[in-house]
JSON list of C-alpha atoms in Angstrom, two decimals:
[
{"chain": "A", "resi": 1, "resn": "MET", "atom": "CA", "xyz": [-8.55, 1.51, 8.78]},
{"chain": "A", "resi": 2, "resn": "ASP", "atom": "CA", "xyz": [-6.70, 4.70, 7.95]},
{"chain": "A", "resi": 3, "resn": "VAL", "atom": "CA", "xyz": [-5.19, 5.15, 4.53]},
{"chain": "A", "resi": 4, "resn": "ASP", "atom": "CA", "xyz": [-3.91, 8.16, 2.65]},
{"chain": "A", "resi": 5, "resn": "VAL", "atom": "CA", "xyz": [-4.69, 6.94, -0.86]},
{"chain": "A", "resi": 6, "resn": "ILE", "atom": "CA", "xyz": [-7.00, 4.39, -2.44]},
{"chain": "A", "resi": 7, "resn": "VAL", "atom": "CA", "xyz": [-6.04, 3.21, -5.90]},
{"chain": "A", "resi": 8, "resn": "LEU", "atom": "CA", "xyz": [-8.91, 1.57, -7.82]},
{"chain": "A", "resi": 9, "resn": "GLY", "atom": "CA", "xyz": [-7.46, -0.93, -10.23]},
{"chain": "A", "resi": 10, "resn": "LEU", "atom": "CA", "xyz": [-3.94, -2.36, -10.10]},
{"chain": "A", "resi": 11, "resn": "GLY", "atom": "CA", "xyz": [-3.30, -2.72, -13.77]},
{"chain": "A", "resi": 12, "resn": "PRO", "atom": "CA", "xyz": [0.10, -1.54, -15.05]},
{"chain": "A", "resi": 13, "resn": "GLY", "atom": "CA", "xyz": [-0.57, 2.14, -14.22]},
{"chain": "A", "resi": 14, "resn": "GLY", "atom": "CA", "xyz": [-2.38, 1.59, -10.95]},
{"chain": "A", "resi": 15, "resn": "GLU", "atom": "CA", "xyz": [0.14, -0.95, -9.72]},
{"chain": "A", "resi": 16, "resn": "ASP", "atom": "CA", "xyz": [3.02, 1.40, -10.50]},
{"chain": "A", "resi": 17, "resn": "ALA", "atom": "CA", "xyz": [1.33, 4.44, -8.93]},
{"chain": "A", "resi": 18, "resn": "ALA", "atom": "CA", "xyz": [0.25, 2.57, -5.81]},
{"chain": "A", "resi": 19, "resn": "GLY", "atom": "CA", "xyz": [3.69, 1.02, -5.37]},
{"chain": "A", "resi": 20, "resn": "ARG", "atom": "CA", "xyz": [5.46, 4.34, -5.73]},
{"chain": "A", "resi": 21, "resn": "LEU", "atom": "CA", "xyz": [3.14, 6.03, -3.26]},
{"chain": "A", "resi": 22, "resn": "ALA", "atom": "CA", "xyz": [3.64, 3.24, -0.74]},
{"chain": "A", "resi": 23, "resn": "GLU", "atom": "CA", "xyz": [7.41, 3.43, -1.17]},
{"chain": "A", "resi": 24, "resn": "ALA", "atom": "CA", "xyz": [7.15, 7.18, -0.52]},
{"chain": "A", "resi": 25, "resn": "GLY", "atom": "CA", "xyz": [5.64, 6.43, 2.87]},
{"chain": "A", "resi": 26, "resn": "LEU", "atom": "CA", "xyz": [1.94, 6.91, 2.21]},
{"chain": "A", "resi": 27, "resn": "ARG", "atom": "CA", "xyz": [-0.60, 4.40, 3.48]},
{"chain": "A", "resi": 28, "resn": "VAL", "atom": "CA", "xyz": [-1.99, 2.98, 0.26]},
{"chain": "A", "resi": 29, "resn": "ALA", "atom": "CA", "xyz": [-4.87, 0.60, -0.32]},
{"chain": "A", "resi": 30, "resn": "GLY", "atom": "CA", "xyz": [-4.97, -0.92, -3.80]},
{"chain": "A", "resi": 31, "resn": "VAL", "atom": "CA", "xyz": [-8.32, -2.41, -4.89]},
{"chain": "A", "resi": 32, "resn": "GLU", "atom": "CA", "xyz": [-8.16, -5.00, -7.65]},
{"chain": "A", "resi": 33, "resn": "ALA", "atom": "CA", "xyz": [-11.06, -7.05, -9.01]},
{"chain": "A", "resi": 34, "resn": "ASN", "atom": "CA", "xyz": [-8.96, -9.45, -11.04]},
{"chain": "A", "resi": 35, "resn": "LEU", "atom": "CA", "xyz": [-5.19, -9.95, -11.25]},
{"chain": "A", "resi": 36, "resn": "VAL", "atom": "CA", "xyz": [-2.60, -7.46, -9.99]},
{"chain": "A", "resi": 37, "resn": "GLY", "atom": "CA", "xyz": [-0.75, -6.28, -13.10]},
{"chain": "A", "resi": 38, "resn": "GLY", "atom": "CA", "xyz": [-3.89, -6.05, -15.20]},
{"chain": "A", "resi": 39, "resn": "GLU", "atom": "CA", "xyz": [-4.68, -7.37, -18.62]},
{"chain": "A", "resi": 40, "resn": "CYS", "atom": "CA", "xyz": [-1.29, -7.03, -20.29]},
{"chain": "A", "resi": 41, "resn": "PRO", "atom": "CA", "xyz": [0.75, -9.73, -18.53]},
{"chain": "A", "resi": 42, "resn": "TYR", "atom": "CA", "xyz": [-2.06, -12.29, -18.31]},
{"chain": "A", "resi": 43, "resn": "TRP", "atom": "CA", "xyz": [-4.29, -11.90, -21.43]},
{"chain": "A", "resi": 44, "resn": "GLY", "atom": "CA", "xyz": [-3.00, -9.12, -23.63]},
{"chain": "A", "resi": 45, "resn": "CYS", "atom": "CA", "xyz": [0.49, -7.93, -24.47]},
{"chain": "A", "resi": 46, "resn": "ILE", "atom": "CA", "xyz": [2.70, -10.76, -23.23]},
{"chain": "A", "resi": 47, "resn": "PRO", "atom": "CA", "xyz": [0.67, -13.79, -24.39]},
{"chain": "A", "resi": 48, "resn": "SER", "atom": "CA", "xyz": [-0.14, -12.20, -27.75]},
{"chain": "A", "resi": 49, "resn": "LYS", "atom": "CA", "xyz": [3.51, -11.33, -28.42]},
{"chain": "A", "resi": 50, "resn": "MET", "atom": "CA", "xyz": [4.47, -14.91, -27.58]},
{"chain": "A", "resi": 51, "resn": "MET", "atom": "CA", "xyz": [1.92, -16.17, -30.10]},
{"chain": "A", "resi": 52, "resn": "VAL", "atom": "CA", "xyz": [3.08, -13.71, -32.80]},
{"chain": "A", "resi": 53, "resn": "THR", "atom": "CA", "xyz": [6.70, -14.71, -32.26]},
{"chain": "A", "resi": 54, "resn": "ALA", "atom": "CA", "xyz": [5.82, -18.40, -32.47]},
{"chain": "A", "resi": 55, "resn": "ALA", "atom": "CA", "xyz": [3.75, -17.81, -35.65]},
{"chain": "A", "resi": 56, "resn": "ASN", "atom": "CA", "xyz": [6.64, -15.96, -37.27]},
{"chain": "A", "resi": 57, "resn": "GLU", "atom": "CA", "xyz": [9.06, -18.77, -36.46]},
{"chain": "A", "resi": 58, "resn": "VAL", "atom": "CA", "xyz": [6.63, -21.38, -37.82]},
{"chain": "A", "resi": 59, "resn": "ALA", "atom": "CA", "xyz": [6.14, -19.34, -41.00]},
{"chain": "A", "resi": 60, "resn": "GLU", "atom": "CA", "xyz": [9.90, -18.83, -41.53]},
{"chain": "A", "resi": 61, "resn": "GLY", "atom": "CA", "xyz": [10.56, -22.52, -41.00]},
{"chain": "A", "resi": 62, "resn": "GLY", "atom": "CA", "xyz": [7.71, -23.65, -43.22]},
{"chain": "A", "resi": 63, "resn": "LEU", "atom": "CA", "xyz": [6.40, -25.87, -40.45]},
{"chain": "A", "resi": 64, "resn": "ALA", "atom": "CA", "xyz": [2.88, -26.92, -39.63]},
{"chain": "A", "resi": 65, "resn": "PRO", "atom": "CA", "xyz": [1.66, -24.86, -36.65]},
{"chain": "A", "resi": 66, "resn": "ASP", "atom": "CA", "xyz": [1.44, -26.61, -33.31]},
{"chain": "A", "resi": 67, "resn": "TRP", "atom": "CA", "xyz": [0.00, -24.25, -30.72]},
{"chain": "A", "resi": 68, "resn": "ALA", "atom": "CA", "xyz": [0.18, -26.70, -27.80]},
{"chain": "A", "resi": 69, "resn": "PRO", "atom": "CA", "xyz": [3.79, -25.78, -26.85]},
{"chain": "A", "resi": 70, "resn": "VAL", "atom": "CA", "xyz": [2.97, -22.08, -27.15]},
{"chain": "A", "resi": 71, "resn": "ALA", "atom": "CA", "xyz": [-0.15, -22.41, -25.01]},
{"chain": "A", "resi": 72, "resn": "ARG", "atom": "CA", "xyz": [1.86, -24.38, -22.44]},
{"chain": "A", "resi": 73, "resn": "ARG", "atom": "CA", "xyz": [4.58, -21.67, -22.28]},
{"chain": "A", "resi": 74, "resn": "ILE", "atom": "CA", "xyz": [1.95, -18.94, -21.88]},
{"chain": "A", "resi": 75, "resn": "ARG", "atom": "CA", "xyz": [0.15, -20.89, -19.19]},
{"chain": "A", "resi": 76, "resn": "GLU", "atom": "CA", "xyz": [3.24, -22.04, -17.24]},
{"chain": "A", "resi": 77, "resn": "GLU", "atom": "CA", "xyz": [5.89, -19.41, -17.82]},
{"chain": "A", "resi": 78, "resn": "ALA", "atom": "CA", "xyz": [4.27, -16.13, -18.77]},
{"chain": "A", "resi": 79, "resn": "THR", "atom": "CA", "xyz": [1.20, -16.18, -16.56]},
{"chain": "A", "resi": 80, "resn": "ASP", "atom": "CA", "xyz": [2.18, -18.70, -13.87]},
{"chain": "A", "resi": 81, "resn": "PHE", "atom": "CA", "xyz": [-1.23, -20.32, -14.47]},
{"chain": "A", "resi": 82, "resn": "TRP", "atom": "CA", "xyz": [-2.87, -16.85, -14.19]},
{"chain": "A", "resi": 83, "resn": "ASN", "atom": "CA", "xyz": [-1.65, -16.50, -10.62]},
{"chain": "A", "resi": 84, "resn": "ASP", "atom": "CA", "xyz": [-0.74, -12.96, -9.52]},
{"chain": "A", "resi": 85, "resn": "LYS", "atom": "CA", "xyz": [1.01, -13.89, -6.26]},
{"chain": "A", "resi": 86, "resn": "VAL", "atom": "CA", "xyz": [4.35, -12.45, -7.39]},
{"chain": "A", "resi": 87, "resn": "ALA", "atom": "CA", "xyz": [2.76, -9.12, -8.39]},
{"chain": "A", "resi": 88, "resn": "ALA", "atom": "CA", "xyz": [0.59, -9.01, -5.25]},
{"chain": "A", "resi": 89, "resn": "ASP", "atom": "CA", "xyz": [3.60, -9.77, -3.03]},
{"chain": "A", "resi": 90, "resn": "ARG", "atom": "CA", "xyz": [5.62, -7.08, -4.82]},
{"chain": "A", "resi": 91, "resn": "PHE", "atom": "CA", "xyz": [2.94, -4.50, -3.97]},
{"chain": "A", "resi": 92, "resn": "THR", "atom": "CA", "xyz": [2.49, -5.55, -0.35]},
{"chain": "A", "resi": 93, "resn": "ALA", "atom": "CA", "xyz": [6.27, -5.68, 0.17]},
{"chain": "A", "resi": 94, "resn": "LYS", "atom": "CA", "xyz": [6.31, -1.97, -0.65]},
{"chain": "A", "resi": 95, "resn": "GLY", "atom": "CA", "xyz": [3.87, -1.40, 2.19]},
{"chain": "A", "resi": 96, "resn": "GLY", "atom": "CA", "xyz": [0.63, -1.41, 0.24]},
{"chain": "A", "resi": 97, "resn": "LEU", "atom": "CA", "xyz": [-2.60, -3.03, 1.39]},
{"chain": "A", "resi": 98, "resn": "LEU", "atom": "CA", "xyz": [-4.17, -5.23, -1.29]},
{"chain": "A", "resi": 99, "resn": "VAL", "atom": "CA", "xyz": [-7.97, -5.35, -1.28]},
{"chain": "A", "resi": 100, "resn": "ARG", "atom": "CA", "xyz": [-9.59, -7.88, -3.58]},
{"chain": "A", "resi": 101, "resn": "GLY", "atom": "CA", "xyz": [-12.90, -6.81, -5.13]},
{"chain": "A", "resi": 102, "resn": "THR", "atom": "CA", "xyz": [-14.40, -3.92, -7.04]},
{"chain": "A", "resi": 103, "resn": "ASP", "atom": "CA", "xyz": [-15.09, -0.35, -6.06]},
{"chain": "A", "resi": 104, "resn": "ALA", "atom": "CA", "xyz": [-18.27, 0.15, -4.06]},
{"chain": "A", "resi": 105, "resn": "SER", "atom": "CA", "xyz": [-19.38, 3.05, -6.28]},
{"chain": "A", "resi": 106, "resn": "ARG", "atom": "CA", "xyz": [-20.45, 0.50, -8.84]},
{"chain": "A", "resi": 107, "resn": "GLY", "atom": "CA", "xyz": [-22.46, -1.37, -6.22]},
{"chain": "A", "resi": 108, "resn": "ARG", "atom": "CA", "xyz": [-20.78, -4.70, -6.83]},
{"chain": "A", "resi": 109, "resn": "THR", "atom": "CA", "xyz": [-18.87, -5.17, -3.61]},
{"chain": "A", "resi": 110, "resn": "ARG", "atom": "CA", "xyz": [-19.22, -3.73, -0.16]},
{"chain": "A", "resi": 111, "resn": "SER", "atom": "CA", "xyz": [-16.34, -1.42, 0.58]},
{"chain": "A", "resi": 112, "resn": "PRO", "atom": "CA", "xyz": [-14.11, -2.69, 3.41]},
{"chain": "A", "resi": 113, "resn": "TRP", "atom": "CA", "xyz": [-14.46, 0.85, 4.83]},
{"chain": "A", "resi": 114, "resn": "ALA", "atom": "CA", "xyz": [-18.27, 0.96, 4.68]},
{"chain": "A", "resi": 115, "resn": "SER", "atom": "CA", "xyz": [-20.15, 1.54, 7.91]},
{"chain": "A", "resi": 116, "resn": "ARG", "atom": "CA", "xyz": [-21.95, -1.64, 8.98]},
{"chain": "A", "resi": 117, "resn": "SER", "atom": "CA", "xyz": [-25.03, 0.35, 10.05]},
{"chain": "A", "resi": 118, "resn": "SER", "atom": "CA", "xyz": [-25.47, 2.68, 7.07]},
{"chain": "A", "resi": 119, "resn": "GLY", "atom": "CA", "xyz": [-23.69, 0.90, 4.25]},
{"chain": "A", "resi": 120, "resn": "ARG", "atom": "CA", "xyz": [-22.07, 4.20, 3.28]},
{"chain": "A", "resi": 121, "resn": "GLY", "atom": "CA", "xyz": [-18.34, 4.22, 2.93]},
{"chain": "A", "resi": 122, "resn": "GLY", "atom": "CA", "xyz": [-15.78, 6.57, 4.26]},
{"chain": "A", "resi": 123, "resn": "VAL", "atom": "CA", "xyz": [-12.11, 6.52, 5.10]},
{"chain": "A", "resi": 124, "resn": "SER", "atom": "CA", "xyz": [-10.90, 8.30, 8.18]}
]
Protein backbone atom coordinates (compact mmCIF):
# COMPACT_ATOMS: atom_id res chain seq x y z
CA MET A 1 0.00 0.00 0.00
CA ASP A 2 1.54 3.30 -1.04
CA VAL A 3 0.70 6.44 0.89
CA ASP A 4 2.28 9.87 1.05
CA VAL A 5 1.31 10.69 4.63
CA ILE A 6 0.28 8.74 7.73
CA VAL A 7 -1.60 10.72 10.36
CA LEU A 8 -1.60 9.08 13.79
CA GLY A 9 -4.74 10.10 15.62
CA LEU A 10 -7.83 11.59 14.02
CA GLY A 11 -8.90 13.89 16.79
CA PRO A 12 -9.93 17.42 15.79
CA GLY A 13 -6.44 18.40 14.60
CA GLY A 14 -5.52 15.11 12.98
CA GLU A 15 -8.89 14.77 11.25
CA ASP A 16 -8.60 18.29 9.83
CA ALA A 17 -4.98 17.86 8.71
CA ALA A 18 -5.59 14.44 7.16
CA GLY A 19 -8.71 15.66 5.38
CA ARG A 20 -6.97 18.73 3.97
CA LEU A 21 -4.02 16.67 2.76
CA ALA A 22 -6.33 14.16 1.08
CA GLU A 23 -8.29 16.98 -0.58
CA ALA A 24 -4.98 18.36 -1.86
CA GLY A 25 -4.38 15.09 -3.68
CA LEU A 26 -2.01 13.29 -1.31
CA ARG A 27 -2.57 9.64 -0.47
CA VAL A 28 -3.34 9.81 3.25
CA ALA A 29 -3.80 7.03 5.79
CA GLY A 30 -5.38 8.14 9.05
CA VAL A 31 -4.87 5.81 12.02
CA GLU A 32 -7.42 6.13 14.82
CA ALA A 33 -7.68 3.94 17.92
CA ASN A 34 -11.05 5.23 19.05
CA LEU A 35 -13.56 7.56 17.40
CA VAL A 36 -12.79 9.82 14.43
CA GLY A 37 -13.18 13.35 15.74
CA GLY A 38 -11.49 12.62 19.04
CA GLU A 39 -12.53 13.31 22.58
CA CYS A 40 -14.29 16.65 22.11
CA PRO A 41 -17.45 15.62 20.24
CA TYR A 42 -18.00 12.36 22.12
CA TRP A 43 -16.82 12.83 25.74
CA GLY A 44 -15.46 16.34 26.23
CA CYS A 45 -16.49 19.69 24.84
CA ILE A 46 -19.89 19.00 23.33
CA PRO A 47 -21.42 16.79 26.04
CA SER A 48 -20.04 18.93 28.86
CA LYS A 49 -21.41 22.13 27.30
CA MET A 50 -24.80 20.47 26.95
CA MET A 51 -24.72 19.58 30.65
CA VAL A 52 -23.63 23.08 31.68
CA THR A 53 -26.40 24.64 29.59
CA ALA A 54 -28.98 22.30 31.11
CA ALA A 55 -27.71 23.03 34.63
CA ASN A 56 -27.96 26.78 34.03
CA GLU A 57 -31.52 26.46 32.75
CA VAL A 58 -32.50 24.32 35.75
CA ALA A 59 -30.90 26.81 38.15
CA GLU A 60 -32.59 29.81 36.50
CA GLY A 61 -35.96 28.07 36.59
CA GLY A 62 -35.58 26.88 40.17
CA LEU A 63 -36.37 23.34 39.09
CA ALA A 64 -35.21 20.05 40.50
CA PRO A 65 -32.50 18.64 38.20
CA ASP A 66 -33.45 15.72 35.98
CA TRP A 67 -30.42 14.54 34.05
CA ALA A 68 -32.22 11.78 32.13
CA PRO A 69 -33.33 14.06 29.26
CA VAL A 70 -29.86 15.60 29.05
CA ALA A 71 -28.18 12.19 29.00
CA ARG A 72 -30.63 11.05 26.32
CA ARG A 73 -29.87 14.10 24.13
CA ILE A 74 -26.11 13.57 24.53
CA ARG A 75 -26.44 9.90 23.68
CA GLU A 76 -28.87 10.23 20.77
CA GLU A 77 -28.22 13.65 19.24
CA ALA A 78 -24.72 14.80 20.11
CA THR A 79 -22.82 11.52 19.89
CA ASP A 80 -25.15 9.36 17.77
CA PHE A 81 -24.68 6.66 20.41
CA TRP A 82 -20.89 7.18 20.23
CA ASN A 83 -20.85 6.18 16.57
CA ASP A 84 -18.29 7.96 14.37
CA LYS A 85 -19.67 6.80 11.01
CA VAL A 86 -20.45 10.35 9.87
CA ALA A 87 -16.93 11.57 10.71
CA ALA A 88 -15.29 8.45 9.24
CA ASP A 89 -17.33 8.79 6.04
CA ARG A 90 -16.42 12.48 5.82
CA PHE A 91 -12.71 11.58 5.91
CA THR A 92 -12.92 8.72 3.42
CA ALA A 93 -15.06 10.83 1.06
CA LYS A 94 -12.10 13.21 0.84
CA GLY A 95 -9.96 10.32 -0.36
CA GLY A 96 -8.41 9.29 2.94
CA LEU A 97 -7.84 5.72 4.05
CA LEU A 98 -9.09 5.06 7.57
CA VAL A 99 -7.10 2.50 9.57
CA ARG A 100 -8.56 1.44 12.90
CA GLY A 101 -6.03 0.70 15.63
CA THR A 102 -3.03 2.25 17.31
CA ASP A 103 0.41 3.07 16.03
CA ALA A 104 2.80 0.14 15.91
CA SER A 105 5.56 2.13 17.63
CA ARG A 106 3.75 1.56 20.91
CA GLY A 107 3.61 -2.17 20.22
CA ARG A 108 -0.14 -2.43 20.63
CA THR A 109 -1.23 -3.22 17.11
CA ARG A 110 0.54 -4.65 14.12
CA SER A 111 0.96 -2.00 11.47
CA PRO A 112 -1.00 -2.76 8.29
CA TRP A 113 2.28 -1.99 6.47
CA ALA A 114 4.45 -4.34 8.53
CA SER A 115 6.32 -7.09 6.74
CA ARG A 116 4.81 -10.47 7.53
CA SER A 117 8.26 -12.06 7.79
CA SER A 118 10.10 -9.52 9.92
CA GLY A 119 7.34 -7.67 11.75
CA ARG A 120 9.07 -4.39 10.91
CA GLY A 121 6.98 -1.73 9.27
CA GLY A 122 7.66 0.39 6.28
CA VAL A 123 5.71 2.29 3.70
CA SER A 124 6.86 2.27 0.12
